[in-house]
XYZ file of C-alpha atoms in Angstrom:
758
model
C -79.728 20.659 22.804
C -77.785 21.853 25.812
C -76.370 18.381 26.352
C -75.408 18.652 22.356
C -73.408 21.647 23.077
C -71.690 20.566 25.903
C -70.528 17.347 24.324
C -69.457 19.442 21.333
C -67.621 21.804 23.544
C -65.699 19.105 25.360
C -64.819 17.254 21.958
C -63.132 20.443 20.860
C -61.573 21.006 24.123
C -59.896 17.352 23.684
C -58.947 17.857 20.087
C -57.171 21.075 21.244
C -55.507 19.211 23.770
C -54.224 16.541 21.708
C -52.964 19.129 19.017
C -51.032 20.911 21.784
C -49.365 17.664 23.041
C -48.148 16.893 19.635
C -46.750 20.115 18.801
C -44.980 20.453 21.907
C -43.917 16.808 22.213
C -39.889 16.360 21.508
C -38.904 13.086 20.048
C -36.828 11.162 22.195
C -33.571 9.729 20.814
C -31.827 6.943 22.632
C -28.130 6.459 22.516
C -26.881 2.982 21.047
C -26.123 0.453 23.844
C -23.107 -1.666 22.944
C -23.135 -5.489 23.739
C -20.847 -7.378 25.372
C -18.115 -8.634 22.653
C -17.586 -12.487 22.876
C -14.226 -13.668 24.044
C -11.647 -14.839 21.320
C -11.545 -18.197 20.607
C -9.559 -20.255 23.409
C -6.800 -21.485 21.013
C -6.148 -17.978 19.645
C -3.271 -16.207 21.953
C -2.993 -12.837 21.295
C 0.229 -12.782 23.365
C 1.758 -15.473 21.349
C 1.497 -12.930 18.310
C 3.622 -10.132 19.854
C 6.551 -12.027 18.202
C 5.433 -10.187 15.106
C 4.941 -6.922 16.779
C 6.457 -3.719 15.502
C 8.995 -2.217 17.755
C 7.757 0.115 20.674
C 9.104 3.592 21.101
C 10.664 2.555 24.339
C 12.364 -0.305 22.593
C 13.638 2.035 19.847
C 14.986 4.378 22.460
C 17.012 1.532 24.048
C 18.476 0.407 20.579
C 19.650 3.971 20.124
C 21.286 4.287 23.390
C 22.982 1.024 23.083
C 24.420 1.735 19.743
C 25.714 4.964 20.669
C 27.545 3.239 23.493
C 28.725 0.132 21.830
C 29.778 1.046 18.171
C 32.891 2.788 18.981
C 32.234 5.542 16.800
C 30.352 8.767 17.161
C 26.757 8.805 15.854
C 25.329 11.864 14.711
C 21.570 12.238 14.775
C 20.642 11.612 11.166
C 18.189 14.712 11.240
C 21.441 16.932 10.984
C 24.021 14.443 9.833
C 26.254 15.130 6.784
C 27.176 12.530 4.153
C 30.394 12.234 5.649
C 28.962 11.520 9.085
C 28.122 8.167 10.905
C 24.547 8.048 11.772
C 21.513 5.575 12.376
C 19.338 5.442 9.413
C 16.322 3.319 10.616
C 15.433 0.715 13.095
C 12.800 -2.200 12.636
C 11.941 -5.263 14.329
C 14.077 -8.399 13.332
C 11.498 -10.907 12.761
C 12.236 -14.459 14.033
C 13.103 -17.360 11.361
C 9.810 -18.934 10.234
C 11.061 -22.345 11.875
C 11.549 -20.758 15.099
C 8.382 -18.871 15.199
C 6.338 -21.927 14.199
C 8.016 -23.869 16.987
C 6.971 -21.332 19.304
C 3.444 -20.935 18.069
C 2.418 -24.690 17.418
C 4.808 -26.745 19.419
C 5.358 -24.807 22.698
C 9.101 -24.256 21.960
C 11.101 -21.492 23.360
C 10.143 -18.007 22.523
C 12.611 -16.584 20.091
C 14.443 -13.728 21.300
C 13.008 -10.230 20.430
C 15.554 -8.254 18.386
C 15.793 -5.157 16.328
C 17.319 -4.417 12.840
C 19.640 -1.323 13.059
C 20.844 0.045 9.609
C 23.736 2.657 10.073
C 25.417 4.906 7.678
C 29.097 5.011 8.164
C 30.065 7.907 6.066
C 32.898 8.910 8.534
C 35.043 5.997 7.713
C 38.070 5.283 5.525
C 35.786 3.050 3.494
C 32.368 4.716 3.822
C 29.652 1.696 3.896
C 25.934 0.922 4.960
C 25.947 -1.530 7.638
C 23.009 -3.619 9.167
C 23.141 -5.014 12.599
C 20.875 -7.356 14.647
C 20.613 -6.058 17.995
C 19.176 -7.794 21.040
C 17.761 -9.156 23.040
C 14.937 -6.361 23.617
C 14.220 -4.439 25.684
C 17.393 -4.375 27.140
C 20.097 -5.154 24.415
C 23.518 -6.648 25.523
C 24.851 -7.564 21.897
C 24.992 -6.230 18.114
C 26.158 -8.509 15.115
C 26.977 -7.301 11.825
C 24.508 -9.450 9.361
C 25.353 -7.395 6.051
C 27.554 -10.139 4.519
C 25.063 -12.885 5.780
C 22.240 -10.828 4.089
C 23.397 -9.637 0.801
C 26.596 -11.559 0.218
C 28.782 -8.264 0.026
C 29.000 -5.046 1.426
C 26.591 -2.213 0.929
C 28.279 0.451 -1.194
C 27.720 4.008 0.355
C 26.569 5.625 -2.858
C 23.608 3.042 -2.828
C 22.272 4.300 0.444
C 18.808 6.226 0.124
C 18.752 10.046 0.353
C 18.062 11.526 3.589
C 15.792 14.564 4.133
C 18.786 16.294 5.261
C 20.396 15.593 1.823
C 17.337 16.776 -0.228
C 17.386 20.029 2.007
C 21.049 20.478 1.132
C 20.414 19.819 -2.565
C 17.601 22.241 -2.509
C 19.867 24.820 -1.107
C 22.361 24.247 -3.762
C 20.022 24.508 -6.621
C 18.659 27.586 -5.489
C 21.971 29.148 -5.214
C 22.699 27.894 -8.456
C 19.626 29.824 -9.920
C 21.172 33.054 -8.968
C 23.376 32.619 -12.048
C 20.371 32.959 -14.585
C 18.259 35.857 -13.097
C 17.253 37.517 -16.309
C 16.213 34.033 -17.830
C 14.221 33.210 -14.802
C 12.598 36.413 -14.351
C 11.305 36.517 -17.908
C 10.410 32.867 -18.074
C 9.070 32.241 -14.715
C 8.662 35.450 -12.947
C 11.260 34.266 -10.500
C 11.928 35.169 -7.586
C 8.219 36.731 -7.581
C 6.753 33.285 -8.292
C 7.706 30.509 -5.564
C 9.549 27.466 -7.117
C 9.935 23.856 -5.801
C 11.948 20.968 -6.992
C 10.914 17.264 -7.336
C 13.467 14.310 -7.379
C 13.761 11.780 -9.843
C 15.288 8.238 -9.486
C 17.486 6.413 -10.034
C 20.292 8.727 -9.854
C 22.634 8.300 -12.889
C 23.225 5.884 -15.648
C 25.754 3.238 -14.143
C 26.755 1.837 -10.866
C 28.466 4.208 -8.519
C 26.749 7.596 -9.915
C 24.804 9.735 -7.539
C 23.771 12.323 -9.839
C 19.932 13.330 -9.811
C 17.614 15.258 -12.316
C 15.311 17.691 -10.242
C 12.344 19.115 -12.227
C 11.498 22.633 -11.244
C 7.474 23.518 -10.520
C 5.755 26.651 -9.380
C 4.969 26.019 -5.483
C 1.494 27.405 -5.280
C 0.339 27.470 -1.432
C -2.289 24.940 -0.701
C -2.174 23.057 -3.920
C -0.370 20.373 -5.779
C 2.912 21.903 -7.345
C 3.399 18.701 -9.297
C 1.057 19.833 -12.282
C 2.700 23.266 -12.473
C 6.262 22.423 -14.267
C 8.130 25.689 -15.684
C 10.141 23.829 -18.013
C 13.371 23.819 -16.288
C 15.272 20.728 -15.136
C 18.810 20.393 -13.503
C 21.129 17.565 -13.151
C 22.773 17.773 -9.907
C 25.908 15.556 -8.972
C 25.850 15.148 -5.266
C 28.269 12.030 -5.184
C 30.860 13.735 -3.087
C 30.739 13.505 0.575
C 32.019 17.062 0.468
C 28.949 19.226 -0.158
C 31.127 22.060 -1.501
C 32.063 19.541 -4.324
C 28.610 18.864 -5.730
C 27.801 20.599 -9.001
C 25.487 21.053 -11.995
C 26.360 18.492 -14.747
C 23.606 19.413 -17.033
C 20.593 21.874 -17.503
C 17.401 21.229 -19.713
C 15.036 23.888 -20.869
C 12.298 23.584 -23.509
C 13.828 20.834 -25.430
C 17.436 22.028 -25.302
C 20.418 20.825 -23.033
C 22.834 23.580 -21.509
C 26.181 22.876 -19.585
C 24.837 25.028 -16.807
C 22.715 27.727 -15.675
C 25.441 30.479 -16.488
C 25.610 29.194 -20.282
C 21.964 29.295 -20.168
C 21.768 32.956 -18.996
C 24.463 33.763 -21.625
C 22.525 32.206 -24.459
C 19.342 33.789 -23.257
C 20.723 37.111 -23.257
C 22.100 36.260 -26.641
C 18.688 35.296 -27.968
C 19.388 31.740 -28.632
C 17.044 30.325 -25.997
C 13.298 29.992 -27.137
C 11.607 30.555 -23.843
C 8.059 29.946 -23.014
C 6.652 32.556 -20.387
C 4.896 30.830 -17.643
C 2.776 33.132 -15.949
C 2.529 32.968 -12.120
C -0.420 30.809 -10.970
C -2.881 32.712 -8.946
C -4.622 30.871 -6.219
C -8.099 31.482 -7.320
C -7.159 30.453 -10.752
C -5.259 27.176 -10.036
C -6.540 24.212 -11.541
C -4.758 21.897 -9.178
C -6.575 23.147 -6.046
C -8.643 20.560 -4.227
C -10.251 23.370 -2.437
C -14.030 23.746 -3.360
C -14.870 26.664 -5.433
C -17.415 27.987 -3.287
C -18.060 27.158 0.355
C -19.929 23.974 0.427
C -23.684 24.550 0.829
C -25.682 23.116 3.660
C -26.596 19.832 2.148
C -28.017 16.734 3.832
C -25.197 14.574 5.323
C -24.206 11.608 3.368
C -24.723 8.006 4.689
C -23.056 6.843 8.032
C -22.129 3.385 8.748
C -21.862 2.357 12.289
C -22.425 -0.483 14.768
C -25.702 -0.012 16.922
C -24.787 -2.970 19.173
C -21.026 -2.453 19.297
C -18.038 -3.491 17.295
C -17.869 -7.342 16.515
C -14.134 -7.436 16.504
C -11.321 -6.884 19.055
C -7.889 -5.732 19.023
C -5.233 -6.595 21.609
C -2.068 -4.543 20.734
C -1.278 -5.851 17.110
C -3.371 -8.736 17.267
C -7.019 -8.747 15.618
C -10.044 -11.367 16.054
C -13.039 -10.988 13.760
C -15.468 -13.878 13.819
C -13.444 -16.790 12.737
C -10.435 -14.745 11.769
C -7.375 -13.866 13.659
C -4.069 -12.180 12.523
C -1.210 -9.921 13.545
C -0.430 -6.752 11.680
C 2.271 -4.195 11.629
C 4.217 -1.733 9.431
C 7.425 -1.827 7.975
C 9.081 1.587 7.501
C 10.360 0.905 4.176
C 7.887 -1.641 2.738
C 4.523 -0.586 4.495
C 1.808 -2.982 5.740
C 2.402 -6.714 6.735
C 0.380 -9.171 8.294
C 1.436 -12.303 10.093
C -0.317 -15.774 11.418
C -3.537 -15.335 9.653
C -6.036 -18.099 10.838
C -9.557 -18.980 10.199
C -10.569 -20.687 13.240
C -7.856 -22.950 14.583
C -6.022 -23.271 11.212
C -3.152 -21.128 9.814
C -3.926 -20.026 6.046
C -1.179 -17.626 5.937
C 2.396 -17.311 7.782
C 3.122 -13.785 6.099
C 1.220 -11.425 3.834
C 3.315 -8.262 3.152
C 3.744 -5.662 0.587
C 7.272 -5.585 -0.880
C 7.266 -2.766 -3.370
C 5.579 -0.187 -5.284
C 7.145 0.929 -8.630
C 6.222 3.502 -10.980
C 7.963 3.617 -14.462
C 7.572 7.044 -16.377
C 7.795 8.055 -20.127
C 8.368 11.676 -21.040
C 10.347 13.647 -23.644
C 11.881 15.394 -20.905
C 15.057 14.060 -18.900
C 13.606 14.096 -15.540
C 10.374 12.131 -16.803
C 12.129 9.712 -19.168
C 14.583 8.462 -16.832
C 12.010 8.064 -13.718
C 11.592 4.574 -11.939
C 10.452 5.140 -8.661
C 10.885 2.316 -6.115
C 8.797 3.491 -3.249
C 10.192 1.169 -0.738
C 13.435 3.199 -0.751
C 11.443 6.315 -0.014
C 9.503 4.953 3.031
C 6.087 3.282 2.234
C 5.450 2.829 6.080
C 7.106 6.284 7.176
C 4.895 8.137 4.855
C 1.499 6.268 6.123
C 0.358 9.505 7.855
C -2.693 10.110 9.980
C -5.948 8.899 8.419
C -8.978 11.256 8.170
C -12.031 10.074 9.848
C -15.095 9.848 7.766
C -13.161 10.105 4.495
C -9.815 7.809 4.471
C -11.959 5.201 6.596
C -15.562 5.200 8.067
C -16.015 7.621 10.898
C -16.561 4.992 13.212
C -13.534 2.706 12.474
C -10.934 1.939 15.180
C -7.728 3.640 14.503
C -4.488 2.732 15.547
C -1.340 4.701 15.988
C 2.137 3.463 14.744
C 5.817 4.582 15.895
C 8.761 4.594 13.585
C 12.554 5.675 13.791
C 14.065 6.750 10.641
C 16.489 9.488 10.076
C 16.374 10.399 13.538
C 17.391 9.304 16.843
C 14.021 9.963 18.403
C 11.069 7.706 17.604
C 8.260 9.491 15.896
C 4.620 8.854 16.131
C 2.354 8.517 13.030
C -1.064 8.794 14.796
C -4.084 6.829 13.487
C -1.957 5.369 10.599
C -4.107 2.311 10.445
C -7.673 1.880 10.525
C -9.899 -1.383 11.116
C -13.535 -1.480 10.494
C -16.247 -4.017 9.775
C -17.877 -2.969 6.575
C -20.958 -3.850 4.441
C -19.663 -4.391 0.917
C -22.998 -3.441 -0.205
C -23.783 -6.761 -2.168
C -24.944 -10.003 -0.954
C -22.425 -12.442 -0.018
C -24.795 -15.070 -1.258
C -28.581 -15.172 -1.580
C -31.250 -17.052 -3.245
C -35.025 -16.358 -3.984
C -36.771 -19.601 -4.870
C -40.006 -19.373 -6.888
C -39.930 -22.825 -8.031
C -40.510 -25.974 -6.068
C -40.974 -24.217 -2.761
C -41.088 -20.615 -2.026
C -38.213 -19.533 0.382
C -35.689 -16.803 0.677
C -32.017 -17.378 2.186
C -29.272 -14.886 2.173
C -26.344 -13.459 4.007
C -25.300 -9.807 3.966
C -21.525 -9.256 2.891
C -20.083 -8.011 5.974
C -16.280 -8.158 6.136
C -13.235 -6.732 8.079
C -11.058 -4.311 6.608
C -7.631 -3.424 7.672
C -6.328 -0.205 5.822
C -3.454 2.020 5.544
C -2.741 4.815 3.086
C 0.600 5.934 2.132
C 1.330 9.299 0.502
C 4.497 8.999 -1.576
C 5.432 12.399 -3.045
C 2.539 13.095 -5.250
C 0.758 9.832 -5.064
C -1.487 8.267 -2.567
C -1.723 4.355 -2.270
C -4.703 3.086 -0.239
C -3.726 -0.586 0.935
C -6.791 -2.690 2.050
C -6.683 -6.340 3.320
C -10.153 -7.701 3.246
C -11.306 -10.698 5.364
C -14.715 -12.512 4.400
C -16.971 -14.519 6.219
C -16.466 -17.472 3.739
C -12.823 -17.738 4.438
C -11.707 -15.539 1.728
C -8.992 -12.718 1.716
C -8.928 -10.051 -0.726
C -5.829 -7.714 -1.065
C -6.134 -4.658 -3.038
C -4.645 -1.297 -3.615
C -6.155 2.030 -5.117
C -3.988 5.014 -6.644
C -4.897 8.462 -5.909
C -3.354 11.755 -5.369
C -1.672 14.070 -8.084
C -0.193 12.901 -11.169
C 3.322 13.946 -12.149
C 4.156 15.836 -14.997
C 6.530 17.319 -17.771
C 6.588 20.719 -19.475
C 4.239 20.338 -22.556
C 6.314 20.389 -25.986
C 5.226 19.749 -29.564
C 6.327 15.939 -28.913
C 4.564 15.665 -25.777
C 1.519 13.836 -26.908
C 3.519 10.795 -27.572
C 4.133 10.236 -23.881
C 0.677 11.194 -22.466
C -2.236 13.909 -22.629
C -1.956 17.678 -22.293
C -3.939 18.688 -19.101
C -2.901 22.413 -18.723
C -1.288 25.122 -20.684
C 2.149 24.042 -20.089
C 1.349 20.778 -18.471
C 1.946 17.067 -20.026
C 0.485 14.370 -17.732
C 3.292 11.825 -18.553
C 2.342 8.217 -19.053
C 3.354 5.685 -16.632
C 2.931 2.268 -15.117
C 2.264 1.252 -11.545
C 3.494 -2.209 -10.112
C 3.095 -3.672 -6.831
C 4.716 -6.693 -5.395
C 3.586 -8.631 -2.472
C 4.876 -11.748 -0.786
C 2.282 -14.095 0.244
C 3.527 -17.264 2.419
C 0.501 -19.631 2.419
C 0.390 -22.593 4.639
C -2.150 -25.046 3.856
C -2.590 -27.738 6.545
C 0.960 -27.071 7.486
C 4.134 -26.095 5.462
C 4.236 -28.992 2.908
C 2.376 -27.563 0.023
C 2.512 -28.130 -3.977
C 1.169 -25.652 -6.511
C -1.595 -27.123 -8.926
C -3.023 -25.494 -12.358
C -6.447 -26.004 -13.349
C -7.815 -24.875 -16.543
C -10.089 -25.932 -19.284
C -9.938 -27.273 -22.800
C -12.597 -28.406 -25.150
C -12.863 -31.975 -26.331
C -14.687 -33.307 -29.425
C -17.023 -36.282 -28.890
C -19.766 -38.279 -30.499
C -22.965 -37.783 -29.416
C -23.878 -41.119 -27.222
C -27.480 -41.274 -28.274
C -26.624 -39.806 -31.719
C -23.491 -41.155 -32.945
C -23.552 -39.276 -36.216
C -23.102 -36.172 -34.575
C -20.540 -34.518 -32.693
C -20.513 -31.814 -29.785
C -17.542 -30.025 -28.163
C -17.534 -30.257 -24.262
C -15.431 -28.481 -21.843
C -13.005 -30.742 -19.630
C -10.738 -29.876 -16.871
C -6.995 -29.756 -17.393
C -4.789 -30.256 -14.443
C -1.209 -30.158 -14.019
C 1.212 -30.246 -10.777
C 3.717 -27.738 -11.089
C 6.725 -29.324 -10.087
C 9.914 -26.679 -10.516
C 10.137 -23.018 -9.934
C 10.520 -22.257 -13.565
C 7.219 -24.015 -14.093
C 5.545 -21.502 -11.573
C 7.087 -18.293 -12.926
C 4.077 -16.795 -14.882
C 4.978 -13.781 -17.282
C 3.333 -10.371 -16.273
C 1.187 -10.059 -19.275
C 1.551 -13.517 -20.386
C -1.084 -16.401 -20.133
C -1.388 -18.210 -16.783
C -3.633 -21.029 -15.786
C -7.045 -19.623 -14.640
C -6.908 -21.620 -11.398
C -3.647 -21.637 -9.498
C -4.067 -22.979 -6.190
C -1.902 -24.105 -3.031
C -2.562 -27.675 -1.940
C -1.933 -29.809 0.771
C -1.499 -33.715 1.120
C -4.596 -33.688 3.206
C -7.828 -34.396 1.465
C -11.421 -33.043 2.300
C -14.596 -35.292 2.990
C -15.043 -35.543 -0.779
C -11.586 -36.768 -1.779
C -10.001 -33.437 -2.952
C -6.840 -32.015 -1.800
C -7.536 -29.092 0.685
C -6.471 -26.033 -1.148
C -6.490 -22.275 -1.394
C -6.667 -20.462 -4.509
C -4.934 -17.435 -5.788
C -7.023 -15.162 -8.066
C -5.319 -11.960 -9.329
C -7.077 -8.816 -10.588
C -4.549 -6.685 -12.610
C -4.282 -4.680 -15.692
C -0.365 -4.037 -15.619
C 1.465 -2.230 -18.234
C 4.459 -3.773 -20.073
C 7.472 -4.375 -17.734
C 10.930 -2.771 -18.548
C 12.730 -4.598 -21.105
C 15.343 -7.216 -19.714
C 17.790 -5.668 -22.029
C 17.922 -2.662 -19.771
C 20.948 -2.452 -17.566
C 18.792 -1.749 -14.462
C 15.910 -4.281 -15.042
C 17.461 -6.873 -12.883
C 16.901 -4.811 -9.824
C 13.155 -4.984 -10.444
C 13.164 -8.383 -12.131
C 10.160 -9.351 -9.624
C 8.245 -7.550 -12.044
C 8.773 -9.883 -15.007
C 6.211 -12.058 -13.294
C 2.529 -11.683 -12.488
C 3.236 -14.560 -10.118
C 6.249 -16.632 -9.210
C 6.232 -19.250 -6.639
C 9.504 -20.165 -4.929
C 10.678 -22.535 -2.012
C 10.684 -20.590 1.166
C 14.125 -19.693 2.419
C 15.562 -17.507 5.076
C 18.074 -15.956 2.528
C 15.126 -14.988 0.071
C 12.980 -12.860 2.285
C 12.365 -10.050 0.449
C 11.959 -9.572 -3.350
C 14.011 -6.263 -3.440
C 15.818 -4.097 -1.067
C 16.098 -0.340 -0.212
C 19.397 -0.029 -1.943
C 18.259 -1.134 -5.317
C 16.737 2.384 -5.885
C 20.119 4.194 -6.037
C 22.187 1.418 -7.730
C 19.927 -0.549 -9.781
C 22.734 -1.498 -12.152
C 24.436 -3.661 -9.688
C 21.374 -4.793 -7.207
C 22.003 -6.457 -4.038
C 18.699 -8.137 -4.258
C 17.870 -9.749 -7.776
C 14.432 -11.540 -7.687
C 15.322 -13.384 -10.770
C 18.053 -15.273 -8.976
C 15.350 -16.836 -6.739
C 14.066 -18.902 -9.628
C 16.731 -21.521 -9.792
C 14.933 -24.824 -11.083
C 14.330 -25.878 -7.367
C 11.666 -28.504 -6.596
C 8.358 -27.105 -5.385
C 6.339 -30.090 -4.798
C 5.282 -30.960 -1.139
C 7.685 -28.036 -0.076
C 7.087 -24.800 1.938
C 6.237 -22.248 -0.753
C 5.986 -18.506 -1.165
C 3.986 -16.882 -3.953
C 5.310 -13.460 -5.194
C 2.387 -11.368 -6.678
C 2.720 -8.499 -8.719
C -0.446 -6.476 -9.670
C -0.605 -2.829 -11.433
C -2.010 -0.812 -14.321
C -0.925 1.428 -16.949
C -1.914 5.076 -16.443
C -2.228 7.560 -19.234
C -3.148 10.644 -17.377
C -6.323 12.637 -19.040
C -8.095 15.767 -18.309
C -10.270 14.117 -15.480
C -7.072 13.444 -13.577
C -7.122 17.094 -12.688
C -6.952 18.014 -9.728
C -6.609 14.285 -8.729
C -6.580 11.021 -9.916
C -9.718 9.197 -8.483
C -9.742 5.756 -7.184
C -12.611 4.472 -9.285
C -11.120 2.119 -11.948
C -7.616 2.451 -10.574
C -7.633 -0.515 -8.071
C -5.894 -3.869 -8.514
C -5.029 -6.593 -6.202
C -5.882 -10.592 -5.971
C -7.995 -13.019 -3.763
C -6.767 -15.721 -1.557
C -9.985 -18.274 -1.867
C -10.730 -21.586 -0.447
C -10.856 -24.409 -2.762
C -12.039 -27.560 -1.461
C -10.421 -26.567 1.827
C -13.888 -26.666 3.597
C -16.631 -29.109 3.426
C -19.120 -26.412 2.760
C -19.017 -22.766 2.453
C -18.166 -21.750 6.392
C -20.310 -18.797 6.253
C -23.487 -21.165 6.568
C -22.566 -21.013 10.238
C -22.840 -16.942 10.327
C -25.435 -15.593 12.657
C -26.073 -12.880 10.064
C -27.733 -15.372 7.811
C -31.474 -14.953 6.952
C -33.989 -17.470 5.937
C -37.751 -17.697 5.423
C -40.546 -19.071 3.651
C -43.742 -17.808 2.080
C -45.854 -19.193 5.036
C -43.687 -17.839 8.067
C -44.246 -14.435 9.869
C -41.334 -12.643 8.668
C -41.740 -9.597 10.852
C -40.290 -11.756 14.040
C -36.936 -10.940 14.906
C -35.964 -14.354 16.105
C -36.853 -15.600 12.661
C -35.528 -12.819 10.595
C -32.605 -10.626 11.453
C -33.641 -8.241 8.747
C -36.848 -7.504 11.015
C -34.746 -6.215 13.712
C -32.987 -3.501 11.876
C -35.558 -0.807 12.529
C -35.201 -1.552 16.347
C -31.666 -2.046 16.574
C -30.894 0.996 14.305
C -33.321 3.500 15.776
C -30.616 4.835 18.273
C -28.001 7.541 17.843
C -24.342 6.426 17.895
C -22.062 7.973 20.193
C -19.380 9.204 17.713
C -16.042 10.983 18.827
C -15.395 14.499 18.054
C -13.690 15.078 14.630
C -9.963 15.695 15.178
C -6.846 15.619 13.068
C -3.164 16.081 14.095
C -1.413 14.943 10.903
C 0.210 18.136 10.145
C 2.341 18.289 13.437
C 4.897 15.654 12.443
C 5.946 17.209 9.351
C 9.391 18.964 9.416
C 8.564 21.533 6.592
C 7.358 21.468 2.849
């Protein structure tokens, strides 16, 4: 009995000790250890891709110094320049001619000289104009050449120059001085000056070539919120064509469906009770339907999913050159037109020479003058300039790689857009390919769809555009854009619902179209390519084993498109379902090696060609147009088309002139977009869901098999194998490789530091 008691005591003591150990034991969390990245393929030289690199801050400073010393006229800093001054508007890298670039990259010829493009406003001349200069060689320039006539065939009229921030500030000051002419009206209609007001520009600026008169729409400026959805009903037409600001004048005023010659007349008519005013109450922050601030402090809730690389990043970035698995490319940012990529290769072979955004167009409709005349060509605003810092964990995955970009625009000093690009490998959430076999033999094979994403986001007044370039393991590239941000609006009147939906007491969400244009210079097995159209038809045939019956079977139709006119497909017209660039080289199966262009778009109607300004955006006539590559046809539009669309310096429609496009160096110009009729759920912001469009570049008989079969991420196992072994099944390793804690940088954001003011 004594022995039993002793054993029982020892057992209890052991249980107690084990409980204490379990209660006091702390779980050990290990930090992820990054493995060494493999070296880039030997045939890829990131140093060579520097010919496409954006200007550095040092190069920009050198060019500014050179121009001030050598142009022979005083140059004011554009940050403070008057319309009648001379100033440097912007700088950009001047890319080498394609033949020179390929000679260097592919044939070891001389490296093209590095040069800058300098755009200078000459307002202080007897004949004011805009001149474009080639400045080089960098980094220590010794020459400059006027390339304006070579580029445009004529001088750039001064009235077509983009509006600078300084000019906008001066117009704002002018408008608010003019508002003092209608104090009684503004106090009763808008609670002004107690309520803060803000102006919003429209464009283009007038009705015919030579005009520079802009409708400005007034809104309540609610702190910390989007004023774009708080119109007060007042719109003012300002003629700011004179280089002497004292000569600027109000040409027209619009309020609640009526036009007035000026604010003084509006005030007189109001006092005489001839104005039907609608009293707009001052928006209180707590009642602001446009606020993005959560209505209550966010609760302490479990964190959302976090994507990270437990063994380190599987891509490398050297300067502006990226290598990811078989992919490599150079990337940059045009201060006007935004993201651009060059020399995109899969393995040793170049697929795309240039892939670049050209323009983003928004065409509005409204019963108010500002809305009905607006056709924003965002390239003239600065898609690249307004690609601000990305927010870690929202705009891009938290652990993405972030890249800074410098630009010089409207200032003599380079500015930094910190973290304006992000690059990350992403699990796209659906298998790239898979098959489960339950017939014949039992096995599973699949590949997770990991892809590399290059992203930038531009905030252009009220809208935010998310620009993505996605590189897949099967040799495909996806280009897509999502729209978000605030809608623009007009003051709601009884006729408003013909142009949109009412989304607030006084707010009409105005209908508009978004349309983006891209340049895609594909080089499939070299620069000599043709465009082939494949589609289907049904043919009726007798059934061979039963001739008294007929069946309809699908058959391929094929056509080589020989002329540029044959390859210009109307925006909303029918196009062949398969369009691909082909080389003369054949695959092992006897097919021409090709890449297919597949467009995903829901575009609205294009501006009628009877419009006097349509030619300036004539690229929008086509969902895709293929032209012969020319150094004289490098861009589908230009920044001067916005303010003189009636006499455009670049008219894309002129590119299509019946040239032969068989076995030539070809460029595809692709337009994608959608019609947006704002609705209640666009308040406070338009969401990206359903508001994304783009296109794919997909291999079509280019490879012998799907190149992703070589991916180390592939999984294959049969019914009889031990699927828990890591060397057999990579999925079995996930629990081990992901059981570490990622080393993440602290959250930081400096995006507000570069702003000059609201």
